[in-house]
mmCIF file of C-alpha atoms in Angstrom:
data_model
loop_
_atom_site.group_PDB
_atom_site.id
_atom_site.type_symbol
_atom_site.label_atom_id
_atom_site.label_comp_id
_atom_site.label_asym_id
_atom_site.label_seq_id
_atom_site.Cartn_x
_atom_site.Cartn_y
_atom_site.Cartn_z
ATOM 1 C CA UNK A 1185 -24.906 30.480 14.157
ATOM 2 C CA UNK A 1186 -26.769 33.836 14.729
ATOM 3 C CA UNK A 1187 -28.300 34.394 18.478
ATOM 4 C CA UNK A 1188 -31.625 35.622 19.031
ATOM 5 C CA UNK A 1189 -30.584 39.053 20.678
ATOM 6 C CA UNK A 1190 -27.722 39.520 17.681
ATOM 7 C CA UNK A 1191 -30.937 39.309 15.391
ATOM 8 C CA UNK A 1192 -33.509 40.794 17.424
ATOM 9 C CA UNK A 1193 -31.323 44.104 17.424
ATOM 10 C CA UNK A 1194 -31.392 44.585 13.287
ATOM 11 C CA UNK A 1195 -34.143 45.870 11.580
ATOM 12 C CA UNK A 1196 -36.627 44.685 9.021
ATOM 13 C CA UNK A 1197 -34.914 45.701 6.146
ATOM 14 C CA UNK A 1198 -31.466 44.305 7.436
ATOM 15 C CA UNK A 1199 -32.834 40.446 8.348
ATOM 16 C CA UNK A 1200 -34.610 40.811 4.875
ATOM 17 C CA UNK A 1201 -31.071 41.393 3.260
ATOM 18 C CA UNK A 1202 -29.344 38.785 5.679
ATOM 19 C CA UNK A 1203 -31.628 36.309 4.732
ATOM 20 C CA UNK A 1204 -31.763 37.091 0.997
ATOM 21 C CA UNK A 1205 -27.723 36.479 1.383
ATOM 22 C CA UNK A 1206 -28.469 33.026 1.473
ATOM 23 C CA UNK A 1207 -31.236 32.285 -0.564
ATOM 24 C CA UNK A 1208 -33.626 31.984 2.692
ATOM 25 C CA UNK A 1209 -37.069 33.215 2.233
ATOM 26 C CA UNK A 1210 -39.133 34.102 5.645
ATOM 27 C CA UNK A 1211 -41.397 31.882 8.400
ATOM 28 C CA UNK A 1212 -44.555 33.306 7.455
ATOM 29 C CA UNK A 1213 -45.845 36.962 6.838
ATOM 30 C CA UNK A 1214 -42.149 38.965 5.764
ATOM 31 C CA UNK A 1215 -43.473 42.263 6.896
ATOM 32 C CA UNK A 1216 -43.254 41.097 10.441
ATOM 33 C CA UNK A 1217 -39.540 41.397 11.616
ATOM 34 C CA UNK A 1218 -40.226 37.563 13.849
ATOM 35 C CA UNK A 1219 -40.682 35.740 10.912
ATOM 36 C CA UNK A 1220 -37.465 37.082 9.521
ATOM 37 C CA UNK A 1221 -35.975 35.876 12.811
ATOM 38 C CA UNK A 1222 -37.497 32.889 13.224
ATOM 39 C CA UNK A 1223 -35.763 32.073 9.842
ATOM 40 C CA UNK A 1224 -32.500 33.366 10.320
ATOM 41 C CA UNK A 1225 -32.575 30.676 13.798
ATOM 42 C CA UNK A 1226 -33.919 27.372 12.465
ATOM 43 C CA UNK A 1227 -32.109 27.299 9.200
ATOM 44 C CA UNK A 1228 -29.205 24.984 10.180
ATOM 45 C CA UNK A 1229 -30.557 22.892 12.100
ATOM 46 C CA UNK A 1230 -33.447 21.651 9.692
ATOM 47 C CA UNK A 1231 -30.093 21.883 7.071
ATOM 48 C CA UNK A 1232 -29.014 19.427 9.008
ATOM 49 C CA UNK A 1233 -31.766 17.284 9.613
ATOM 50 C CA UNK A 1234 -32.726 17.347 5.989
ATOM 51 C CA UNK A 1235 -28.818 15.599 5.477
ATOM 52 C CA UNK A 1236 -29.556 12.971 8.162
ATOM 53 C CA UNK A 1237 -32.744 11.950 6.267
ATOM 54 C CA UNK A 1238 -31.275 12.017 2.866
ATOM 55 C CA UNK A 1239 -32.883 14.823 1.462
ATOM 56 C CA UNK A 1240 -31.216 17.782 -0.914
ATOM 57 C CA UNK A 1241 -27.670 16.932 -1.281
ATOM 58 C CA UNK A 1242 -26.609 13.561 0.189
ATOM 59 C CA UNK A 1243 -23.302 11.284 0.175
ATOM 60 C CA UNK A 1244 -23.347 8.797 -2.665
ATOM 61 C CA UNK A 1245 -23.817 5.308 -1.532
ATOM 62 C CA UNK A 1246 -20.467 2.791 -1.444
ATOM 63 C CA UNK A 1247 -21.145 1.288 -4.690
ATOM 64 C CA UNK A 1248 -20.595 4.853 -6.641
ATOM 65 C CA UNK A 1249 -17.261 5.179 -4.128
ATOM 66 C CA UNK A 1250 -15.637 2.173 -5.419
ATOM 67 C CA UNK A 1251 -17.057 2.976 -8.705
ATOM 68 C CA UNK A 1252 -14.540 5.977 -8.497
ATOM 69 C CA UNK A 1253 -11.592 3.998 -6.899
ATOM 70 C CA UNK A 1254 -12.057 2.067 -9.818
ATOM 71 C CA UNK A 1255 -11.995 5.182 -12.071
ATOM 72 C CA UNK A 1256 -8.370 6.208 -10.423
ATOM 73 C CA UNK A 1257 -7.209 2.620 -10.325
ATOM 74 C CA UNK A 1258 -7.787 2.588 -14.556
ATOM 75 C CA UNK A 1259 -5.819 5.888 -14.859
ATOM 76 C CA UNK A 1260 -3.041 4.415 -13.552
ATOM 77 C CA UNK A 1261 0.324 6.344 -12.373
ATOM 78 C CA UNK A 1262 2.249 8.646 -14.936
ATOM 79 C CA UNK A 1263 6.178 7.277 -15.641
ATOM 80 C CA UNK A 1264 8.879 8.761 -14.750
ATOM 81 C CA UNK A 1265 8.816 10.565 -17.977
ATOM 82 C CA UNK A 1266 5.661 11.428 -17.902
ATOM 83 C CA UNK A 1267 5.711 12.931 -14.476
ATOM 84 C CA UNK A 1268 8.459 14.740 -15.190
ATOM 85 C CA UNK A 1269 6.890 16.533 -17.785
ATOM 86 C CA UNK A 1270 3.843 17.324 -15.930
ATOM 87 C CA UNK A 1271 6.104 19.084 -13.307
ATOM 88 C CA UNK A 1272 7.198 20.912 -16.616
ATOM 89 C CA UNK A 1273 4.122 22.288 -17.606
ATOM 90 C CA UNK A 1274 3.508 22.926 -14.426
ATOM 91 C CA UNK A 1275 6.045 25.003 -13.954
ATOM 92 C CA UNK A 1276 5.130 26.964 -17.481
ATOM 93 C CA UNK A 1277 6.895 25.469 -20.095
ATOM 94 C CA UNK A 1278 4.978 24.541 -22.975
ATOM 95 C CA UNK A 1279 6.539 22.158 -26.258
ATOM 96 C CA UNK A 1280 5.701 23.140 -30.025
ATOM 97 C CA UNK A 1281 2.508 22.258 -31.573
ATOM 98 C CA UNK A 1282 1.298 20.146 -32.360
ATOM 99 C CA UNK A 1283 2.728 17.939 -29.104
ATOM 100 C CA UNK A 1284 1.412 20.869 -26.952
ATOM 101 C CA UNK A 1285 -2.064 19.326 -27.428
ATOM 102 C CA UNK A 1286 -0.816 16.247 -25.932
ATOM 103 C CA UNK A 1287 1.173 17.776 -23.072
ATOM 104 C CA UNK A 1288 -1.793 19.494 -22.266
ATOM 105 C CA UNK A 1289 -4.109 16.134 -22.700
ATOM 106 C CA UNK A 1290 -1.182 14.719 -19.827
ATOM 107 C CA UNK A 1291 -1.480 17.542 -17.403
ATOM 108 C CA UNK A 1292 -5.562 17.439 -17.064
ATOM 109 C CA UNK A 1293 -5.359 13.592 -16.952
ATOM 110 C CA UNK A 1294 -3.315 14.258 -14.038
ATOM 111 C CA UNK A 1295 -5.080 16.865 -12.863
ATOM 112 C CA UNK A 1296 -8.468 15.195 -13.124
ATOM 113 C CA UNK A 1297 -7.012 12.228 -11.235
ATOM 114 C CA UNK A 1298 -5.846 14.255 -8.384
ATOM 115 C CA UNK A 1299 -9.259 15.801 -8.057
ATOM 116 C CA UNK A 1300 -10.864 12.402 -7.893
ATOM 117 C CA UNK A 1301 -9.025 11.480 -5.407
ATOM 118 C CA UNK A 1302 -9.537 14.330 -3.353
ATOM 119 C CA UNK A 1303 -13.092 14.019 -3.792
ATOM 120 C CA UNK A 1304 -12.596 10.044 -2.695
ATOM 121 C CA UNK A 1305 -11.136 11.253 0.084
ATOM 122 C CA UNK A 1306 -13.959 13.130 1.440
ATOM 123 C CA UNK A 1307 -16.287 11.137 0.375
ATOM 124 C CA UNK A 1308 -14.968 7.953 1.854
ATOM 125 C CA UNK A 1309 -14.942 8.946 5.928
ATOM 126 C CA UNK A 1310 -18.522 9.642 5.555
ATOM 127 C CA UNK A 1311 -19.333 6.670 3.555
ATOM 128 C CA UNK A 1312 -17.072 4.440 5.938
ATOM 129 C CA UNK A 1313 -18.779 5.511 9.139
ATOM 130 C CA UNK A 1314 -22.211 4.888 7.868
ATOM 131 C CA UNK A 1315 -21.149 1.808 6.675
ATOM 132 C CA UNK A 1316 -18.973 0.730 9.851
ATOM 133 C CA UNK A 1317 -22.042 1.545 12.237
ATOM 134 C CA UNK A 1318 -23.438 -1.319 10.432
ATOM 135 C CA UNK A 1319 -20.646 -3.707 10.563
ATOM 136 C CA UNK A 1320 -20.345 -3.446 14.411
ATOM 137 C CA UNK A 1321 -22.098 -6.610 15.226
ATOM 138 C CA UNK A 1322 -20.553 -8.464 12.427
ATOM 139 C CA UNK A 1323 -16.910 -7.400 13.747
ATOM 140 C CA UNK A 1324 -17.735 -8.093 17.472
ATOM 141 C CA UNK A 1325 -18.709 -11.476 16.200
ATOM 142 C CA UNK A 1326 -15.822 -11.881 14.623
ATOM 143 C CA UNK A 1327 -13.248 -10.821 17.333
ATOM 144 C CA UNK A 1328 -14.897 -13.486 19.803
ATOM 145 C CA UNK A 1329 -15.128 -16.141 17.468
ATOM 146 C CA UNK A 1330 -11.291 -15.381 16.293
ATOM 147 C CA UNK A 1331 -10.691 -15.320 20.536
ATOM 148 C CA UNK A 1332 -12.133 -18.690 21.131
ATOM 149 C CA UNK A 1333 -10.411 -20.087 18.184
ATOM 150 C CA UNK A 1334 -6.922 -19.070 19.177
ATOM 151 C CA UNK A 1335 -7.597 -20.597 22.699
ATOM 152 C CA UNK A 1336 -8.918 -23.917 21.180
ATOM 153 C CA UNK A 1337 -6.499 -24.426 18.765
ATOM 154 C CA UNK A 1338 -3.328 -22.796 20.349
ATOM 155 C CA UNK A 1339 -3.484 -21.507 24.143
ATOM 156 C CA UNK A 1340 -5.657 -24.846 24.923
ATOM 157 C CA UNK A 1341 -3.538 -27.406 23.545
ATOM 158 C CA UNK A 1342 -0.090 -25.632 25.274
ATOM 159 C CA UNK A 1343 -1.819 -25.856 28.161
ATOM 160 C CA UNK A 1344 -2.541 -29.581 27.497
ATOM 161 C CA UNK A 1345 0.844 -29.924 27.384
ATOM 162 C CA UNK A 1346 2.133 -27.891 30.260
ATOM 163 C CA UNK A 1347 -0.086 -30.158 32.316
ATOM 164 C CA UNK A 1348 0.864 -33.375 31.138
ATOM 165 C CA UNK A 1349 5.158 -32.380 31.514
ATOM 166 C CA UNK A 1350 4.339 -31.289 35.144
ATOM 167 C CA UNK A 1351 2.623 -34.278 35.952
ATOM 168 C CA UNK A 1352 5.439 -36.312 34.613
ATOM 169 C CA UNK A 1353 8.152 -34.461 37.050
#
C-alpha cells in the first residue's frame, strides 16, 4: 500500500493527517513520527487478518445466502406488462395519481430485487469457496466411487462380453 521510504519522507503533521484520513489512530506515543509510520504499514495486513478470523465485518454464513435466494425467488419476475412499465418509469414517465403510488411501489420492488441479487452475487463466490474447501473430500469420494461404479456395472460387463464372443470365434 504505502512503502516505508514514501512515508518516511512526510512529516509529522502530514502522517498525522494521512492517518486521520482513514480513521487510523497511531502505534504508540503520536508525537514520534515512527509510530505514525509504523501505522500507516501494518494496517492492511492485520485488516486482513482480522477478515480471515472473523472479526469486524465478515461474510454471512450459507444459511442467510439462501435465506436471500429465497427472498428473490418470492418476488418473483414482473410480466410483460409490468416490465414494460418499469422501463417506463424508468425512462421518466410518471401516470396520474393516485396509480403513481403504485408505479412507484413497482419500480423499487424491482429495484430492490436487482440489488439483492447483486448483493447475492458477491456474496455467494465467497461463501461457495469457503464452503467448497470443505466439500473436497466428500467430492473426491464421490468421483471414485461414481468411477468404480461405471466400470462394475458398464465397462466390466462389456468386457465380459467381448471376451466370451472372441472365445467363441
Amino acid at each position: 500500500m504505502f512503502t516505508r521510504s514514501e512515508l518516511e519522507i512526510k512529516t509529522t503533521a502530514e502522517l498525522r493527517d494521512l492517518c486521520r484520513r482513514y480513521g487510523l489512530k497511531p502505534t504508540g506515543n503520536g508525537g514520534y513520527k515512527i509510530s505514525w509510520i509504523v501505522t500507516m504499514m501494518a494496517f492492511p495486513q492485520i485488516a486482513l487478518a482480522q477478515l480471515r478470523q472473523g472479526r469486524g465485518l465478515k461474510s454471512p454464513g450459507f444459511s442467510v445466502t439462501q435465506f436471500l435466494e429465497g427472498v428473490v425467488d418470492e418476488m418473483n419476475s414482473p410480466t410483460d406488462e409490468q416490465a414494460a412499465l418499469i422501463k417506463l418509469t424508468m425512462e421518466g414517465k410518471a401516470m396520474s395519481y393516485p396509480d403513481r403510488y403504485d408505479q412507484e411501489s413497482l419500480l423499487n420492488l424491482h429495484k430492490a430485487k436487482m440489488y439483492l441479487e447483486m448483493a447475492i452475487g458477491l456474496l455467494i463466490p465467497v461463501n461457495q469457496f469457503t464452503t467448497l474447501t470443505h466439500l473436497v473430500p466428500s467430492i473426491l469420494s464421490l468421483g471414485i466411487f461414481l468411477c468404480l461404479f461405471l466400470y462394475v456395472k458398464v465397462v466390466g460387463p462389456l468386457l465380459r462380453q467381448l471376451v466370451k464372443e472372441r472365445s467363441c470365434q
